[in-house]
Amino acid sequence: MALSKVAGEDISTRRRRLRYRAWHRGMREMDLILGPYVDEHIGTMEEPALDRLEVLMDELDADLLAWILGQEPAPADLDPQLIADLAAHCRERHRT
């Protein structure tokens, strides 16, 4: 269940809230993965994409990290393209 959608919340408020959540996860590694991704993409995300992001952000950090790093398969009910995009963004940012 998403903590997400507040009835009547406008899209800019929703984007600000998601940006905050991306940078304040509780696990620094996830802050550094989700924060930059959300900063880069949130401005162009519409309602359906925000819905998918909120569902993903409701998951535990340890699980998210394992899915993004490819250590475990993600559940089928999560957006596989979003997880793949996060993984690619992470690899691109942290190439040596």
PDB file of C-alpha atoms in Angstrom:
ATOM      1  CA  MET A   1       0.000   0.000   0.000  1.00  0.00           C
ATOM      2  CA  ALA A   2       1.425   3.350  -1.000  1.00  0.00           C
ATOM      3  CA  LEU A   3       1.690   6.109   1.567  1.00  0.00           C
ATOM      4  CA  SER A   4       1.575   8.132  -1.504  1.00  0.00           C
ATOM      5  CA  LYS A   5      -1.341   9.798  -3.120  1.00  0.00           C
ATOM      6  CA  VAL A   6      -3.029  12.372  -0.995  1.00  0.00           C
ATOM      7  CA  ALA A   7      -6.518  13.194  -2.248  1.00  0.00           C
ATOM      8  CA  GLY A   8      -6.478  16.423  -4.216  1.00  0.00           C
ATOM      9  CA  GLU A   9      -2.688  16.727  -4.156  1.00  0.00           C
ATOM     10  CA  ASP A  10      -1.397  18.550  -7.221  1.00  0.00           C
ATOM     11  CA  ILE A  11       1.395  17.114  -9.335  1.00  0.00           C
ATOM     12  CA  SER A  12       4.039  19.641  -8.252  1.00  0.00           C
ATOM     13  CA  THR A  13       3.413  18.862  -4.575  1.00  0.00           C
ATOM     14  CA  ARG A  14       3.595  15.170  -5.349  1.00  0.00           C
ATOM     15  CA  ARG A  15       6.902  15.632  -7.169  1.00  0.00           C
ATOM     16  CA  ARG A  16       8.381  17.604  -4.253  1.00  0.00           C
ATOM     17  CA  ARG A  17       7.292  14.936  -1.796  1.00  0.00           C
ATOM     18  CA  LEU A  18       8.801  12.165  -3.926  1.00  0.00           C
ATOM     19  CA  ARG A  19      12.061  14.088  -4.286  1.00  0.00           C
ATOM     20  CA  TYR A  20      12.255  14.397  -0.510  1.00  0.00           C
ATOM     21  CA  ARG A  21      11.517  10.685  -0.045  1.00  0.00           C
ATOM     22  CA  ALA A  22      14.189   9.775  -2.600  1.00  0.00           C
ATOM     23  CA  TRP A  23      16.873  11.632  -0.648  1.00  0.00           C
ATOM     24  CA  HIS A  24      15.744  10.562   2.850  1.00  0.00           C
ATOM     25  CA  ARG A  25      15.460   6.799   2.650  1.00  0.00           C
ATOM     26  CA  GLY A  26      17.206   5.633   5.794  1.00  0.00           C
ATOM     27  CA  MET A  27      19.906   3.744   3.897  1.00  0.00           C
ATOM     28  CA  ARG A  28      22.522   6.092   2.481  1.00  0.00           C
ATOM     29  CA  GLU A  29      23.184   3.828  -0.495  1.00  0.00           C
ATOM     30  CA  MET A  30      19.565   4.179  -1.576  1.00  0.00           C
ATOM     31  CA  ASP A  31      19.684   7.959  -1.071  1.00  0.00           C
ATOM     32  CA  LEU A  32      22.593   8.017  -3.512  1.00  0.00           C
ATOM     33  CA  ILE A  33      20.791   5.833  -6.050  1.00  0.00           C
ATOM     34  CA  LEU A  34      17.243   7.179  -5.883  1.00  0.00           C
ATOM     35  CA  GLY A  35      18.040  10.831  -5.151  1.00  0.00           C
ATOM     36  CA  PRO A  36      19.979  11.647  -8.327  1.00  0.00           C
ATOM     37  CA  TYR A  37      17.628   9.557 -10.485  1.00  0.00           C
ATOM     38  CA  VAL A  38      14.567  11.345  -9.144  1.00  0.00           C
ATOM     39  CA  ASP A  39      16.265  14.755  -9.431  1.00  0.00           C
ATOM     40  CA  GLU A  40      16.974  14.050 -13.092  1.00  0.00           C
ATOM     41  CA  HIS A  41      13.606  12.543 -14.083  1.00  0.00           C
ATOM     42  CA  ILE A  42      10.882  13.818 -11.753  1.00  0.00           C
ATOM     43  CA  GLY A  43      10.211  16.975 -13.772  1.00  0.00           C
ATOM     44  CA  THR A  44       9.019  14.983 -16.771  1.00  0.00           C
ATOM     45  CA  MET A  45       7.129  12.252 -14.906  1.00  0.00           C
ATOM     46  CA  GLU A  46       3.358  12.315 -15.255  1.00  0.00           C
ATOM     47  CA  GLU A  47       0.787  10.746 -12.908  1.00  0.00           C
ATOM     48  CA  PRO A  48       1.182   7.095 -14.032  1.00  0.00           C
ATOM     49  CA  ALA A  49       4.979   7.252 -13.699  1.00  0.00           C
ATOM     50  CA  LEU A  50       4.648   8.931 -10.297  1.00  0.00           C
ATOM     51  CA  ASP A  51       2.299   6.126  -9.228  1.00  0.00           C
ATOM     52  CA  ARG A  52       4.871   3.495 -10.217  1.00  0.00           C
ATOM     53  CA  LEU A  53       7.671   5.388  -8.468  1.00  0.00           C
ATOM     54  CA  GLU A  54       5.621   5.683  -5.277  1.00  0.00           C
ATOM     55  CA  VAL A  55       4.913   1.952  -5.261  1.00  0.00           C
ATOM     56  CA  LEU A  56       8.629   1.266  -5.672  1.00  0.00           C
ATOM     57  CA  MET A  57       9.577   3.722  -2.927  1.00  0.00           C
ATOM     58  CA  ASP A  58       7.260   1.948  -0.479  1.00  0.00           C
ATOM     59  CA  GLU A  59       9.539  -1.098  -0.624  1.00  0.00           C
ATOM     60  CA  LEU A  60      12.311  -1.777   1.888  1.00  0.00           C
ATOM     61  CA  ASP A  61      15.701  -0.265   1.092  1.00  0.00           C
ATOM     62  CA  ALA A  62      17.550  -3.580   1.370  1.00  0.00           C
ATOM     63  CA  ASP A  63      15.150  -5.172  -1.122  1.00  0.00           C
ATOM     64  CA  LEU A  64      15.376  -2.225  -3.525  1.00  0.00           C
ATOM     65  CA  LEU A  65      19.155  -2.317  -3.433  1.00  0.00           C
ATOM     66  CA  ALA A  66      19.229  -6.059  -4.172  1.00  0.00           C
ATOM     67  CA  TRP A  67      16.835  -5.630  -7.118  1.00  0.00           C
ATOM     68  CA  ILE A  68      18.635  -2.629  -8.587  1.00  0.00           C
ATOM     69  CA  LEU A  69      22.029  -4.328  -8.273  1.00  0.00           C
ATOM     70  CA  GLY A  70      20.602  -7.487  -9.844  1.00  0.00           C
ATOM     71  CA  GLN A  71      21.341  -9.616  -6.784  1.00  0.00           C
ATOM     72  CA  GLU A  72      17.726 -10.788  -6.582  1.00  0.00           C
ATOM     73  CA  PRO A  73      14.816 -10.710  -9.021  1.00  0.00           C
ATOM     74  CA  ALA A  74      12.240  -8.013  -8.349  1.00  0.00           C
ATOM     75  CA  PRO A  75       8.635  -9.004  -7.673  1.00  0.00           C
ATOM     76  CA  ALA A  76       6.458  -9.188 -10.763  1.00  0.00           C
ATOM     77  CA  ASP A  77       4.079  -6.503  -9.498  1.00  0.00           C
ATOM     78  CA  LEU A  78       6.786  -3.808  -9.633  1.00  0.00           C
ATOM     79  CA  ASP A  79       7.586  -1.889 -12.809  1.00  0.00           C
ATOM     80  CA  PRO A  80      10.508  -3.801 -14.372  1.00  0.00           C
ATOM     81  CA  GLN A  81      11.373  -0.887 -16.665  1.00  0.00           C
ATOM     82  CA  LEU A  82      11.706   1.498 -13.718  1.00  0.00           C
ATOM     83  CA  ILE A  83      14.019  -0.927 -11.932  1.00  0.00           C
ATOM     84  CA  ALA A  84      16.068  -1.356 -15.128  1.00  0.00           C
ATOM     85  CA  ASP A  85      16.252   2.435 -15.549  1.00  0.00           C
ATOM     86  CA  LEU A  86      17.433   2.856 -11.960  1.00  0.00           C
ATOM     87  CA  ALA A  87      20.055   0.148 -12.444  1.00  0.00           C
ATOM     88  CA  ALA A  88      21.316   1.755 -15.668  1.00  0.00           C
ATOM     89  CA  HIS A  89      21.381   5.190 -14.054  1.00  0.00           C
ATOM     90  CA  CYS A  90      23.322   3.775 -11.111  1.00  0.00           C
ATOM     91  CA  ARG A  91      25.863   2.061 -13.381  1.00  0.00           C
ATOM     92  CA  GLU A  92      26.301   5.202 -15.472  1.00  0.00           C
ATOM     93  CA  ARG A  93      26.876   7.434 -12.449  1.00  0.00           C
ATOM     94  CA  HIS A  94      29.306   5.070 -10.775  1.00  0.00           C
ATOM     95  CA  ARG A  95      31.425   3.921 -13.688  1.00  0.00           C
ATOM     96  CA  THR A  96      35.136   3.923 -12.964  1.00  0.00           C
TER      97      THR A  96
END
